[in-house]
mmCIF file of C-alpha atoms in Angstrom:
data_model
loop_
_atom_site.group_PDB
_atom_site.id
_atom_site.type_symbol
_atom_site.label_atom_id
_atom_site.label_comp_id
_atom_site.label_asym_id
_atom_site.label_seq_id
_atom_site.Cartn_x
_atom_site.Cartn_y
_atom_site.Cartn_z
ATOM 1 C CA UNK A 166 49.835 -63.802 -38.535
ATOM 2 C CA UNK A 167 49.228 -60.685 -40.641
ATOM 3 C CA UNK A 168 45.542 -60.688 -39.683
ATOM 4 C CA UNK A 169 46.533 -60.919 -36.006
ATOM 5 C CA UNK A 170 48.879 -57.936 -36.442
ATOM 6 C CA UNK A 171 46.176 -55.924 -38.167
ATOM 7 C CA UNK A 172 43.730 -56.786 -35.389
ATOM 8 C CA UNK A 173 46.272 -55.749 -32.747
ATOM 9 C CA UNK A 174 46.945 -52.476 -34.589
ATOM 10 C CA UNK A 175 43.202 -51.733 -34.764
ATOM 11 C CA UNK A 176 42.813 -52.498 -31.073
ATOM 12 C CA UNK A 177 45.813 -50.254 -30.334
ATOM 13 C CA UNK A 178 44.284 -47.415 -32.383
ATOM 14 C CA UNK A 179 40.966 -47.807 -30.566
ATOM 15 C CA UNK A 180 42.738 -47.760 -27.211
ATOM 16 C CA UNK A 181 44.629 -44.585 -28.201
ATOM 17 C CA UNK A 182 41.388 -42.907 -29.268
ATOM 18 C CA UNK A 183 39.685 -43.982 -26.037
ATOM 19 C CA UNK A 184 42.693 -42.752 -24.037
ATOM 20 C CA UNK A 185 42.562 -39.339 -25.724
ATOM 21 C CA UNK A 186 38.825 -39.125 -25.080
ATOM 22 C CA UNK A 187 39.348 -39.984 -21.399
ATOM 23 C CA UNK A 188 42.184 -37.434 -21.096
ATOM 24 C CA UNK A 189 40.063 -34.762 -22.776
ATOM 25 C CA UNK A 190 37.094 -35.549 -20.509
ATOM 26 C CA UNK A 191 39.372 -35.510 -17.462
ATOM 27 C CA UNK A 192 40.702 -32.108 -18.500
ATOM 28 C CA UNK A 193 37.145 -30.789 -18.984
ATOM 29 C CA UNK A 194 36.092 -32.119 -15.566
ATOM 30 C CA UNK A 195 39.170 -30.523 -13.984
ATOM 31 C CA UNK A 196 38.308 -27.151 -15.563
ATOM 32 C CA UNK A 197 34.701 -27.500 -14.451
ATOM 33 C CA UNK A 198 35.825 -28.311 -10.898
ATOM 34 C CA UNK A 199 38.112 -25.269 -10.887
ATOM 35 C CA UNK A 200 35.266 -23.069 -12.167
ATOM 36 C CA UNK A 201 32.900 -24.388 -9.476
ATOM 37 C CA UNK A 202 35.562 -23.859 -6.814
ATOM 38 C CA UNK A 203 36.075 -20.249 -7.954
ATOM 39 C CA UNK A 204 32.317 -19.643 -7.937
ATOM 40 C CA UNK A 205 32.076 -21.148 -4.454
ATOM 41 C CA UNK A 206 34.917 -18.948 -3.207
ATOM 42 C CA UNK A 207 33.260 -15.911 -4.786
ATOM 43 C CA UNK A 208 29.929 -16.786 -3.098
ATOM 44 C CA UNK A 209 31.645 -17.260 0.268
ATOM 45 C CA UNK A 210 33.393 -13.896 -0.140
ATOM 46 C CA UNK A 211 30.086 -12.202 -1.021
ATOM 47 C CA UNK A 212 28.378 -13.863 1.961
ATOM 48 C CA UNK A 213 31.152 -12.602 4.250
ATOM 49 C CA UNK A 214 30.748 -9.094 2.808
ATOM 50 C CA UNK A 215 26.970 -9.257 3.319
ATOM 51 C CA UNK A 216 27.431 -10.457 6.911
ATOM 52 C CA UNK A 217 29.861 -7.615 7.602
ATOM 53 C CA UNK A 218 27.447 -5.124 6.035
ATOM 54 C CA UNK A 219 24.551 -6.467 8.131
ATOM 55 C CA UNK A 220 26.633 -6.224 11.299
ATOM 56 C CA UNK A 221 27.446 -2.600 10.489
ATOM 57 C CA UNK A 222 23.794 -1.618 9.983
ATOM 58 C CA UNK A 223 22.044 -0.360 13.135
ATOM 59 C CA UNK A 224 18.688 -1.763 14.154
ATOM 60 C CA UNK A 225 16.165 0.591 12.582
ATOM 61 C CA UNK A 226 13.002 1.605 14.435
ATOM 62 C CA UNK A 227 9.759 0.724 12.779
ATOM 63 C CA UNK A 228 8.505 3.427 10.419
ATOM 64 C CA UNK A 229 5.041 4.108 9.115
ATOM 65 C CA UNK A 230 4.631 6.516 6.227
ATOM 66 C CA UNK A 231 1.614 8.396 4.958
ATOM 67 C CA UNK A 232 1.630 9.221 1.224
ATOM 68 C CA UNK A 233 -0.322 12.183 -0.097
ATOM 69 C CA UNK A 234 -0.618 12.923 -3.809
ATOM 70 C CA UNK A 235 0.546 16.401 -4.791
ATOM 71 C CA UNK A 236 -1.293 17.776 -7.831
ATOM 72 C CA UNK A 237 -0.600 21.485 -8.268
ATOM 73 C CA UNK A 238 0.781 21.639 -11.792
ATOM 74 C CA UNK A 239 2.237 19.384 -14.461
ATOM 75 C CA UNK A 240 5.758 19.527 -13.028
ATOM 76 C CA UNK A 241 4.512 18.130 -9.706
ATOM 77 C CA UNK A 242 2.303 15.341 -11.068
ATOM 78 C CA UNK A 243 4.868 12.616 -10.352
ATOM 79 C CA UNK A 244 5.780 13.819 -6.862
ATOM 80 C CA UNK A 245 4.743 12.444 -3.481
ATOM 81 C CA UNK A 246 4.845 14.117 -0.095
ATOM 82 C CA UNK A 247 6.231 11.848 2.640
ATOM 83 C CA UNK A 248 4.859 12.355 6.137
ATOM 84 C CA UNK A 249 6.770 9.838 8.264
ATOM 85 C CA UNK A 250 5.526 8.393 11.540
ATOM 86 C CA UNK A 251 8.667 7.208 13.323
ATOM 87 C CA UNK A 252 8.279 4.522 15.988
ATOM 88 C CA UNK A 253 11.158 5.041 18.412
ATOM 89 C CA UNK A 254 11.888 2.407 21.121
ATOM 90 C CA UNK A 255 12.372 3.826 24.630
ATOM 91 C CA UNK A 256 14.208 1.554 27.114
ATOM 92 C CA UNK A 257 13.257 1.228 30.768
ATOM 93 C CA UNK A 258 14.653 3.830 33.148
ATOM 94 C CA UNK A 259 14.331 6.549 30.509
ATOM 95 C CA UNK A 260 12.168 9.528 29.676
ATOM 96 C CA UNK A 261 11.534 11.484 26.499
ATOM 97 C CA UNK A 262 11.010 15.178 27.149
ATOM 98 C CA UNK A 263 9.951 17.634 24.436
ATOM 99 C CA UNK A 264 10.393 21.339 25.133
ATOM 100 C CA UNK A 265 8.446 24.137 23.494
ATOM 101 C CA UNK A 266 11.710 25.751 22.323
ATOM 102 C CA UNK A 267 14.663 24.078 20.608
ATOM 103 C CA UNK A 268 17.302 26.206 22.375
ATOM 104 C CA UNK A 269 16.141 24.848 25.745
ATOM 105 C CA UNK A 270 16.626 21.257 24.547
ATOM 106 C CA UNK A 271 20.087 22.180 23.261
ATOM 107 C CA UNK A 272 21.098 23.626 26.655
ATOM 108 C CA UNK A 273 19.892 20.502 28.472
ATOM 109 C CA UNK A 274 21.897 18.271 26.096
ATOM 110 C CA UNK A 275 25.065 20.354 26.484
ATOM 111 C CA UNK A 276 25.020 19.928 30.278
ATOM 112 C CA UNK A 277 24.899 16.102 29.727
ATOM 113 C CA UNK A 278 24.369 15.129 33.410
ATOM 114 C CA UNK A 279 21.637 16.591 35.617
ATOM 115 C CA UNK A 280 21.078 16.230 39.365
ATOM 116 C CA UNK A 281 17.338 16.012 40.055
ATOM 117 C CA UNK A 282 15.957 16.580 43.587
ATOM 118 C CA UNK A 283 13.404 13.990 44.686
ATOM 119 C CA UNK A 284 11.416 16.354 46.917
ATOM 120 C CA UNK A 285 7.972 15.046 46.115
ATOM 121 C CA UNK A 286 6.647 14.117 49.530
ATOM 122 C CA UNK A 287 7.868 10.518 49.273
ATOM 123 C CA UNK A 288 9.552 9.024 52.323
ATOM 124 C CA UNK A 289 13.037 7.865 51.347
ATOM 125 C CA UNK A 290 15.169 6.295 54.061
ATOM 126 C CA UNK A 291 18.671 7.251 52.955
ATOM 127 C CA UNK A 292 19.714 10.842 52.431
ATOM 128 C CA UNK A 293 21.616 10.148 49.196
ATOM 129 C CA UNK A 294 18.385 8.767 47.679
ATOM 130 C CA UNK A 295 16.861 12.251 47.766
ATOM 131 C CA UNK A 296 18.538 13.165 44.506
ATOM 132 C CA UNK A 297 19.372 11.295 41.341
ATOM 133 C CA UNK A 298 21.719 11.819 38.438
ATOM 134 C CA UNK A 299 20.307 11.441 34.921
ATOM 135 C CA UNK A 300 22.033 11.732 31.560
ATOM 136 C CA UNK A 301 20.649 13.877 28.735
ATOM 137 C CA UNK A 302 21.379 12.848 25.136
ATOM 138 C CA UNK A 303 19.959 13.973 21.778
ATOM 139 C CA UNK A 304 17.389 11.896 19.897
ATOM 140 C CA UNK A 305 18.596 10.884 16.413
ATOM 141 C CA UNK A 306 16.204 9.217 13.991
ATOM 142 C CA UNK A 307 16.383 8.119 10.346
ATOM 143 C CA UNK A 308 14.066 9.924 7.916
ATOM 144 C CA UNK A 309 13.355 9.011 4.279
ATOM 145 C CA UNK A 310 15.040 11.428 1.874
ATOM 146 C CA UNK A 311 14.315 9.784 -1.487
ATOM 147 C CA UNK A 312 12.210 6.877 -2.626
ATOM 148 C CA UNK A 313 11.243 4.980 -5.753
ATOM 149 C CA UNK A 314 7.937 3.114 -5.944
ATOM 150 C CA UNK A 315 6.799 0.591 -8.522
ATOM 151 C CA UNK A 316 3.029 0.774 -9.057
ATOM 152 C CA UNK A 317 1.081 -2.307 -10.127
ATOM 153 C CA UNK A 318 -2.630 -2.564 -10.758
ATOM 154 C CA UNK A 319 -4.514 -5.127 -8.678
ATOM 155 C CA UNK A 320 -6.274 -7.628 -10.969
ATOM 156 C CA UNK A 321 -8.984 -8.659 -8.491
ATOM 157 C CA UNK A 322 -9.546 -5.482 -6.440
ATOM 158 C CA UNK A 323 -11.601 -2.303 -6.794
ATOM 159 C CA UNK A 324 -11.862 0.917 -4.798
ATOM 160 C CA UNK A 325 -15.407 2.059 -4.009
ATOM 161 C CA UNK A 326 -15.790 5.760 -3.180
ATOM 162 C CA UNK A 327 -18.440 8.527 -2.954
ATOM 163 C CA UNK A 328 -20.028 6.510 -0.156
ATOM 164 C CA UNK A 329 -23.103 8.061 1.478
ATOM 165 C CA UNK A 330 -23.140 9.166 5.115
ATOM 166 C CA UNK A 331 -25.954 7.017 6.485
ATOM 167 C CA UNK A 332 -25.010 7.090 10.171
ATOM 168 C CA UNK A 333 -24.706 3.300 10.331
ATOM 169 C CA UNK A 334 -21.681 1.311 11.655
ATOM 170 C CA UNK A 335 -18.858 0.644 9.206
ATOM 171 C CA UNK A 336 -19.371 -3.124 9.431
ATOM 172 C CA UNK A 337 -23.033 -2.763 8.484
ATOM 173 C CA UNK A 338 -22.137 -0.691 5.413
ATOM 174 C CA UNK A 339 -19.432 -3.215 4.468
ATOM 175 C CA UNK A 340 -22.000 -6.028 4.730
ATOM 176 C CA UNK A 341 -24.374 -4.194 2.386
ATOM 177 C CA UNK A 342 -21.608 -3.507 -0.142
ATOM 178 C CA UNK A 343 -20.410 -7.115 -0.020
ATOM 179 C CA UNK A 344 -23.954 -8.375 -0.523
ATOM 180 C CA UNK A 345 -24.449 -6.105 -3.564
ATOM 181 C CA UNK A 346 -21.105 -6.806 -5.230
ATOM 182 C CA UNK A 347 -21.298 -10.574 -4.636
ATOM 183 C CA UNK A 348 -24.277 -10.876 -6.983
ATOM 184 C CA UNK A 349 -23.519 -11.696 -10.635
ATOM 185 C CA UNK A 350 -26.628 -9.790 -11.783
ATOM 186 C CA UNK A 351 -24.917 -6.629 -10.471
ATOM 187 C CA UNK A 352 -21.739 -7.456 -12.375
ATOM 188 C CA UNK A 353 -20.011 -8.776 -9.261
ATOM 189 C CA UNK A 354 -18.806 -12.095 -7.908
ATOM 190 C CA UNK A 355 -17.683 -13.810 -4.717
ATOM 191 C CA UNK A 356 -16.037 -11.229 -2.426
ATOM 192 C CA UNK A 357 -12.840 -12.485 -0.790
ATOM 193 C CA UNK A 358 -12.214 -9.497 1.513
ATOM 194 C CA UNK A 359 -13.457 -5.985 2.234
ATOM 195 C CA UNK A 360 -12.052 -3.154 4.316
ATOM 196 C CA UNK A 361 -12.325 0.562 4.931
ATOM 197 C CA UNK A 362 -9.162 2.471 4.029
ATOM 198 C CA UNK A 363 -8.093 4.811 6.832
ATOM 199 C CA UNK A 364 -8.894 8.496 6.349
ATOM 200 C CA UNK A 365 -9.846 8.067 2.692
ATOM 201 C CA UNK A 366 -13.569 7.349 2.853
ATOM 202 C CA UNK A 367 -13.023 4.479 0.411
ATOM 203 C CA UNK A 368 -13.670 0.760 0.608
ATOM 204 C CA UNK A 369 -11.294 -1.825 -0.872
ATOM 205 C CA UNK A 370 -13.101 -4.887 -2.243
ATOM 206 C CA UNK A 371 -11.179 -7.946 -3.414
ATOM 207 C CA UNK A 372 -12.915 -10.642 -5.449
ATOM 208 C CA UNK A 373 -12.115 -14.348 -5.284
ATOM 209 C CA UNK A 374 -11.950 -14.762 -9.076
ATOM 210 C CA UNK A 375 -10.219 -12.982 -11.952
ATOM 211 C CA UNK A 376 -12.283 -11.149 -14.544
ATOM 212 C CA UNK A 377 -14.759 -9.526 -12.125
ATOM 213 C CA UNK A 378 -12.942 -6.301 -11.260
ATOM 214 C CA UNK A 379 -12.061 -5.089 -14.793
ATOM 215 C CA UNK A 380 -15.637 -4.725 -16.147
ATOM 216 C CA UNK A 381 -16.678 -2.878 -12.979
ATOM 217 C CA UNK A 382 -13.701 -0.500 -13.291
ATOM 218 C CA UNK A 383 -14.544 0.085 -16.949
ATOM 219 C CA UNK A 384 -18.041 1.203 -15.923
ATOM 220 C CA UNK A 385 -16.586 3.778 -13.547
ATOM 221 C CA UNK A 386 -19.841 4.302 -11.625
ATOM 222 C CA UNK A 387 -22.587 2.012 -10.364
ATOM 223 C CA UNK A 388 -25.947 2.583 -8.680
ATOM 224 C CA UNK A 389 -26.228 0.681 -5.399
ATOM 225 C CA UNK A 390 -29.397 0.203 -3.365
ATOM 226 C CA UNK A 391 -28.553 0.667 0.324
ATOM 227 C CA UNK A 392 -31.504 0.545 2.676
ATOM 228 C CA UNK A 393 -34.268 2.657 1.152
ATOM 229 C CA UNK A 394 -31.951 4.825 -0.941
ATOM 230 C CA UNK A 395 -30.188 4.380 -4.252
ATOM 231 C CA UNK A 396 -26.699 5.898 -4.475
ATOM 232 C CA UNK A 397 -24.238 6.330 -7.327
ATOM 233 C CA UNK A 398 -20.850 5.051 -6.194
ATOM 234 C CA UNK A 399 -17.560 5.560 -7.983
ATOM 235 C CA UNK A 400 -15.403 2.537 -8.876
ATOM 236 C CA UNK A 401 -11.661 2.948 -9.375
ATOM 237 C CA UNK A 402 -8.742 0.566 -9.929
ATOM 238 C CA UNK A 403 -6.617 -0.414 -6.936
ATOM 239 C CA UNK A 404 -2.941 0.463 -7.341
ATOM 240 C CA UNK A 405 -0.382 -1.416 -5.253
ATOM 241 C CA UNK A 406 2.929 0.289 -4.550
ATOM 242 C CA UNK A 407 6.169 -1.589 -3.872
ATOM 243 C CA UNK A 408 9.155 0.384 -2.605
ATOM 244 C CA UNK A 409 12.053 -0.434 -4.938
ATOM 245 C CA UNK A 410 14.540 2.097 -3.548
ATOM 246 C CA UNK A 411 14.636 3.958 -0.238
ATOM 247 C CA UNK A 412 17.292 6.397 0.933
ATOM 248 C CA UNK A 413 17.441 7.445 4.584
ATOM 249 C CA UNK A 414 19.229 10.329 6.220
ATOM 250 C CA UNK A 415 19.893 10.841 9.941
ATOM 251 C CA UNK A 416 17.978 13.676 11.549
ATOM 252 C CA UNK A 417 18.192 15.094 15.069
ATOM 253 C CA UNK A 418 14.974 16.003 16.877
ATOM 254 C CA UNK A 419 15.421 19.714 17.665
ATOM 255 C CA UNK A 420 13.139 19.958 20.720
ATOM 256 C CA UNK A 421 13.288 16.448 22.231
ATOM 257 C CA UNK A 422 15.797 15.050 24.753
ATOM 258 C CA UNK A 423 16.263 11.479 25.992
ATOM 259 C CA UNK A 424 16.903 11.234 29.738
ATOM 260 C CA UNK A 425 18.487 7.932 30.782
ATOM 261 C CA UNK A 426 19.744 6.321 33.982
ATOM 262 C CA UNK A 427 16.542 7.083 35.933
ATOM 263 C CA UNK A 428 16.435 4.804 39.033
ATOM 264 C CA UNK A 429 13.210 3.091 40.027
ATOM 265 C CA UNK A 430 12.740 5.027 43.288
ATOM 266 C CA UNK A 431 9.383 6.738 42.697
ATOM 267 C CA UNK A 432 6.053 5.629 41.328
ATOM 268 C CA UNK A 433 5.419 6.446 37.671
ATOM 269 C CA UNK A 434 3.270 9.553 38.141
ATOM 270 C CA UNK A 435 5.374 11.184 40.914
ATOM 271 C CA UNK A 436 8.539 10.547 38.870
ATOM 272 C CA UNK A 437 6.979 12.176 35.818
ATOM 273 C CA UNK A 438 5.941 15.197 37.902
ATOM 274 C CA UNK A 439 9.401 15.436 39.492
ATOM 275 C CA UNK A 440 11.166 15.432 36.111
ATOM 276 C CA UNK A 441 8.765 17.976 34.636
ATOM 277 C CA UNK A 442 9.139 20.348 37.606
ATOM 278 C CA UNK A 443 12.929 20.104 37.478
ATOM 279 C CA UNK A 444 13.323 20.697 33.740
ATOM 280 C CA UNK A 445 10.800 23.536 33.620
ATOM 281 C CA UNK A 446 12.929 25.763 35.829
ATOM 282 C CA UNK A 447 14.873 28.390 33.896
ATOM 283 C CA UNK A 448 17.426 28.575 36.736
ATOM 284 C CA UNK A 449 18.527 25.035 35.782
ATOM 285 C CA UNK A 450 18.666 25.817 32.072
ATOM 286 C CA UNK A 451 15.198 24.411 31.454
ATOM 287 C CA UNK A 452 12.026 25.844 30.002
ATOM 288 C CA UNK A 453 8.394 25.103 29.208
ATOM 289 C CA UNK A 454 7.803 21.375 28.689
ATOM 290 C CA UNK A 455 5.399 20.376 25.926
ATOM 291 C CA UNK A 456 5.295 16.625 26.625
ATOM 292 C CA UNK A 457 7.109 14.171 28.895
ATOM 293 C CA UNK A 458 6.890 10.384 28.682
ATOM 294 C CA UNK A 459 8.547 8.244 31.380
ATOM 295 C CA UNK A 460 9.242 4.496 31.097
ATOM 296 C CA UNK A 461 10.133 2.852 34.454
ATOM 297 C CA UNK A 462 13.004 0.370 34.723
ATOM 298 C CA UNK A 463 12.099 -3.150 33.663
ATOM 299 C CA UNK A 464 9.610 -1.992 31.038
ATOM 300 C CA UNK A 465 9.769 -0.969 27.379
ATOM 301 C CA UNK A 466 8.119 1.997 25.683
ATOM 302 C CA UNK A 467 7.478 3.087 22.107
ATOM 303 C CA UNK A 468 7.352 6.752 21.144
ATOM 304 C CA UNK A 469 5.801 7.934 17.875
ATOM 305 C CA UNK A 470 7.368 10.984 16.205
ATOM 306 C CA UNK A 471 5.303 12.974 13.715
ATOM 307 C CA UNK A 472 6.293 15.844 11.471
ATOM 308 C CA UNK A 473 6.700 19.101 13.407
ATOM 309 C CA UNK A 474 3.967 21.470 12.267
ATOM 310 C CA UNK A 475 6.107 24.423 13.333
#
């Protein structure tokens, strides 16, 4: 009887311990569930904020940028000059007109709506088709104002410069360079890709394996037999730049106007001539036209803006 009581008491103690362990685990699981729920709610809130931010951002036109190193003194050694090339989409039924003077463009924009006579020798049946109303609006683009770039050194690539002017096609010269640098006796290896870099007079060579580029870069120069001549070429490391921060600011083109609402009533060339004649006349507030690009209805155009030299 006493042994049975002791056994029951031990079982009861074990059950109490197990109960406490279960309650503690349940409490931990409840806290974990609450923490996960809070994290989920926070993620959903952040996603909603990101979606709202994306909806607020306008569609940006494609931009190409040309980077030129500026090396005038020590203070300028870490500076870059940005020369943006802005790709600006032009919808159908529109024209981009650039005047020689900014004040002319401003006058055209202030008028907003212009009535253009279609007196270009075309036969138009209805009298009210002999003129059209077009709207003039300014051209606003986004320009980079500040930028941060992270530079990394390519482990398999080299830049080859001081290339000779041999008067042979670029592909032929690339073939000769690839053949030379693919040979291990020349310190090279299998070439994965090769390309001329625009406007730099340099060739970018990328090897298939690690460990080939570094010894060549350490040499700095190498003598290469091309045709019947032997030339000393310079070898430099290839630096890759990743944009880590980019700030844009809106900018208004001072001499360019976008004309919209142009009906498809004339062929492309006569319409371009008609618009240019109309907006050149000083009596209508116009002036000398530098360029005019017309995109007929139903088509899409792409204008490229470069830095104004003036």
